[in-house]
Amino acid sequence: MKKYARLLAAMLAVVMMVFCFAACGAPATEPTDTETPNEPAANLNLQTEGVLVMGTNAEFPPFEYEEGGAVVGLDAEMMQEAAKRIGVTLEIKNMAFDSLPEALNAKEIDCIAAGLTVSPDREEVMAFTDGYYTAMQTIIVKKDSDITAADGLTDKKIGCQSGTTGQWTAEDYTDVANIVPFANGALAVEALINGQVDAVIIDNNPAKEYGTQYGDQVTLIENQFEAETYAVAVAKDNTALCDAINNAINDMKADGTFDKIVEKYIK
Ligand code: ARG
């Protein structure tokens, strides 16, 4: 009897060891070597082979802004990582926001990553990846303003960044003659501070940055409009590049890299 018990115990030990090897031996996920790019995907229709040229307007914190002469921010870092995963080098071209669609069309850039909102108008002239961020237009007013909600914008002078969905939103409330488009959001907010416009309409994350910068002078009015989706845009016929960027971003979402980048730039 004792002999059987000992045999049973020995067998049990072997079974447990096998189990342990199976459980502990296999890593939960494949180790990823982030330093080595993948094999470059063929036929991405890049203007220069092996180089992904991203167009942006680096005046849109925290998505893209300049720091020490370099373009940094959520979009820049997301695209650096995407390029690495696709197996190409990223080059960033900084330009006026409203010239990005033309640059894409003229093949001066391969893609746009600029906190760019997907819209039916834009879908006519470019192709979008899946969305990577949800945003909403925010109203910025001076602390003593009588505007407290979107309906208070009727017939007001509204500042915005030229060519943005903020400008399109303004058009729903006031005459085109009352809309003052600026080269960037910072200039629009300065105009607000100086009393040249009654309100600024701009995406919520840059709005928060300006809110912090001018905290004692401005108030943000949030959640007044429909949600918008940011996506990366490529030339309309470049399905291969669209898929490659999409896959890279989706992989980054799946393995947690994307969330880490978002957390780094958005508190
Ligand atoms: N989301 C808005 C749009 O697509 C504003 C984007 C502005 N981006 C920039 N990098 N300045 O129109």
XYZ file of C-alpha atoms and ligand atoms in Angstrom:
279
model
C 0.000 0.000 0.000
C 2.790 2.338 1.029
C 4.609 1.386 -2.176
C 1.624 2.377 -4.319
C 1.337 5.668 -2.510
C 4.973 6.437 -3.177
C 4.594 5.494 -6.849
C 1.534 7.689 -7.123
C 3.373 10.586 -5.521
C 6.276 10.131 -7.937
C 3.926 10.060 -10.936
C 2.167 13.149 -9.668
C 5.460 14.948 -9.339
C 6.354 14.126 -12.949
C 2.968 15.313 -14.185
C 3.323 18.563 -12.236
C 6.798 19.139 -13.598
C 5.560 18.711 -17.164
C 2.764 21.166 -16.450
C 5.118 23.664 -14.970
C 7.428 23.456 -17.985
C 4.527 24.001 -20.321
C 3.277 26.969 -18.330
C 6.556 28.629 -17.396
C 8.585 27.621 -20.429
C 6.483 29.370 -23.044
C 6.683 33.150 -22.901
C 3.301 34.859 -22.860
C 4.131 36.822 -25.976
C 6.834 36.535 -28.584
C 9.717 38.802 -27.650
C 9.786 41.766 -30.010
C 13.019 43.322 -31.069
C 11.965 46.914 -31.512
C 15.375 47.955 -32.808
C 15.224 45.847 -35.942
C 12.728 46.938 -38.547
C 10.724 44.291 -40.323
C 11.538 43.411 -43.893
C 10.370 46.365 -45.993
C 7.020 45.652 -47.525
C 7.094 45.798 -51.299
C 5.026 48.079 -53.501
C 4.077 50.727 -51.014
C 4.262 53.276 -53.830
C 6.500 55.568 -51.825
C 8.062 58.494 -53.660
C 11.473 57.342 -52.455
C 11.836 53.652 -51.779
C 12.315 52.884 -48.128
C 11.325 56.383 -46.986
C 7.865 57.229 -45.722
C 7.366 60.984 -45.988
C 4.802 62.197 -43.494
C 3.285 65.629 -43.957
C 2.106 67.490 -40.901
C 1.596 70.927 -39.397
C 3.623 71.002 -36.204
C 1.505 73.656 -34.520
C -1.005 71.351 -32.941
C 0.108 70.225 -29.496
C 0.109 67.520 -28.187
C -0.215 65.765 -31.567
C 2.605 67.624 -33.314
C 4.770 70.522 -32.251
C 8.389 71.550 -32.510
C 10.888 70.915 -29.768
C 14.594 71.562 -30.192
C 14.204 71.829 -33.945
C 12.458 68.458 -34.247
C 8.806 67.649 -34.806
C 7.555 65.686 -31.810
C 4.178 64.678 -30.410
C 1.727 61.810 -30.461
C 1.424 61.630 -34.261
C 5.174 61.915 -34.828
C 5.931 59.131 -32.351
C 3.091 56.922 -33.568
C 4.345 57.250 -37.143
C 8.006 56.675 -36.152
C 6.922 53.397 -34.620
C 4.658 52.525 -37.557
C 7.482 53.197 -40.024
C 9.813 50.950 -38.021
C 7.258 48.160 -38.097
C 6.695 48.596 -41.831
C 10.467 48.537 -42.371
C 10.926 52.055 -43.726
C 12.484 55.292 -42.470
C 10.191 58.142 -41.491
C 10.805 61.641 -42.777
C 8.596 64.464 -41.481
C 7.722 67.486 -43.616
C 6.266 70.385 -41.675
C 3.964 72.722 -43.605
C 0.828 74.853 -43.391
C -2.148 72.725 -42.405
C -4.294 73.805 -45.324
C -1.605 72.866 -47.861
C -1.407 69.224 -46.703
C -4.108 67.819 -49.052
C -2.455 69.488 -52.046
C 0.979 68.186 -51.048
C -0.456 64.679 -50.832
C -2.088 65.039 -54.203
C 1.132 66.375 -55.730
C 3.017 63.394 -54.209
C 5.321 65.648 -52.197
C 4.357 63.590 -49.165
C 3.253 59.953 -48.837
C 0.852 60.417 -45.962
C -0.676 62.985 -43.620
C -0.580 62.501 -39.861
C -1.801 65.754 -38.376
C -4.659 65.139 -35.983
C -6.550 64.973 -39.256
C -10.278 64.422 -38.917
C -11.967 61.979 -41.276
C -14.718 63.747 -43.222
C -16.764 62.955 -46.354
C -15.214 65.959 -48.156
C -11.715 64.764 -47.443
C -12.586 61.179 -48.336
C -13.277 62.436 -51.859
C -9.626 63.360 -52.295
C -7.687 61.022 -49.991
C -7.917 57.607 -48.344
C -7.942 57.147 -44.570
C -6.702 54.400 -42.283
C -8.882 53.258 -39.393
C -9.323 55.931 -36.766
C -6.761 56.136 -33.952
C -8.189 58.926 -31.798
C -11.559 60.474 -30.990
C -11.692 64.233 -30.590
C -14.218 67.050 -30.439
C -14.162 70.757 -31.213
C -13.952 72.990 -28.141
C -14.911 76.642 -27.804
C -12.412 78.947 -26.115
C -13.712 82.284 -24.807
C -12.377 84.971 -22.508
C -13.315 84.568 -18.870
C -15.767 87.495 -18.949
C -17.536 86.310 -22.148
C -21.321 85.978 -22.327
C -20.904 82.915 -24.563
C -21.535 79.821 -22.469
C -22.579 77.265 -25.103
C -22.472 76.678 -28.872
C -25.761 78.530 -29.494
C -24.109 81.666 -28.119
C -21.788 81.647 -31.144
C -24.503 82.894 -33.483
C -23.193 85.877 -35.500
C -20.052 86.142 -33.342
C -16.532 86.738 -34.603
C -14.831 83.364 -34.486
C -11.141 82.581 -34.816
C -9.834 79.194 -35.975
C -6.940 77.495 -37.730
C -7.337 77.792 -41.478
C -8.720 74.732 -43.243
C -9.650 72.838 -40.097
C -12.885 71.292 -38.933
C -12.911 74.120 -36.377
C -13.401 76.515 -39.284
C -16.166 74.333 -40.744
C -17.864 74.250 -37.347
C -17.715 78.052 -37.142
C -19.480 78.241 -40.510
C -22.526 76.580 -38.928
C -22.943 79.516 -36.528
C -21.742 82.688 -38.129
C -21.305 84.399 -41.470
C -18.083 83.583 -43.375
C -17.203 87.281 -43.060
C -17.146 86.837 -39.268
C -14.682 83.953 -39.379
C -11.013 84.782 -38.977
C -8.748 81.925 -40.101
C -5.208 81.914 -38.700
C -2.117 79.960 -39.710
C -2.272 78.114 -36.400
C -4.340 77.771 -33.254
C -1.896 79.720 -31.076
C -2.389 82.847 -33.213
C -6.167 82.435 -33.014
C -5.976 82.272 -29.214
C -3.737 85.367 -29.142
C -6.369 87.192 -31.206
C -8.959 86.140 -28.637
C -6.846 87.482 -25.785
C -6.396 90.762 -27.712
C -10.129 91.081 -28.270
C -10.006 90.660 -32.062
C -12.375 87.653 -31.999
C -15.145 86.621 -29.575
C -14.320 82.921 -29.546
C -11.941 80.314 -30.937
C -13.035 76.887 -32.103
C -10.314 74.258 -32.018
C -9.875 70.551 -31.220
C -10.157 69.653 -27.526
C -6.555 68.595 -26.857
C -4.842 71.697 -28.238
C -7.639 73.714 -26.582
C -6.611 72.227 -23.230
C -2.990 73.182 -23.864
C -4.010 76.796 -24.571
C -6.351 76.666 -21.594
C -3.373 75.824 -19.388
C -1.188 78.455 -21.026
C -3.768 81.242 -20.585
C -5.543 79.733 -17.595
C -6.335 83.010 -15.853
C -7.767 84.601 -19.001
C -9.776 81.969 -20.869
C -12.533 79.423 -20.314
C -13.102 76.248 -22.326
C -16.616 75.239 -23.344
C -16.527 71.524 -24.055
C -18.890 68.835 -25.366
C -20.891 71.081 -27.679
C -20.323 69.333 -30.982
C -20.161 65.921 -32.613
C -17.213 63.612 -32.024
C -14.532 63.481 -34.730
C -12.126 60.703 -35.640
C -8.444 61.238 -36.395
C -6.872 58.942 -38.976
C -3.793 58.875 -41.184
C -4.434 59.829 -44.814
C -2.701 58.505 -47.921
C -3.266 59.090 -51.653
C -6.622 57.771 -52.721
C -5.245 54.961 -54.865
C -2.495 53.839 -52.471
C -4.267 50.911 -50.833
C -1.004 49.070 -50.117
C 0.385 51.922 -48.016
C -2.961 52.447 -46.314
C -3.051 48.764 -45.328
C 0.579 48.773 -44.181
C 0.084 51.800 -41.901
C -3.208 50.393 -40.687
C -1.672 47.038 -39.797
C 1.233 48.711 -38.021
C -1.065 50.934 -35.931
C -3.401 48.049 -35.163
C -0.422 45.950 -34.017
C 0.672 48.852 -31.804
C -2.824 48.994 -30.348
C -2.831 45.251 -29.722
C 0.531 45.112 -27.924
C 0.052 48.225 -25.787
C 2.574 50.438 -27.594
C -0.114 52.792 -28.851
C -1.594 53.392 -25.387
C 1.874 54.124 -24.017
C 2.379 56.820 -26.655
C -1.050 58.338 -25.908
C -0.297 58.383 -22.166
C 3.013 60.098 -22.807
C 1.373 63.045 -24.582
C -2.141 63.216 -23.153
C -2.586 63.468 -19.396
N -8.817 67.930 -36.531
C -8.846 69.152 -37.250
C -8.984 68.906 -38.719
O -8.745 67.838 -39.166
C -7.639 70.025 -36.979
C -6.324 69.417 -37.286
C -5.203 70.400 -37.222
N -3.944 69.727 -37.253
C -2.735 70.337 -37.276
N -1.683 69.581 -37.256
N -2.652 71.616 -37.275
O -9.336 69.766 -39.463
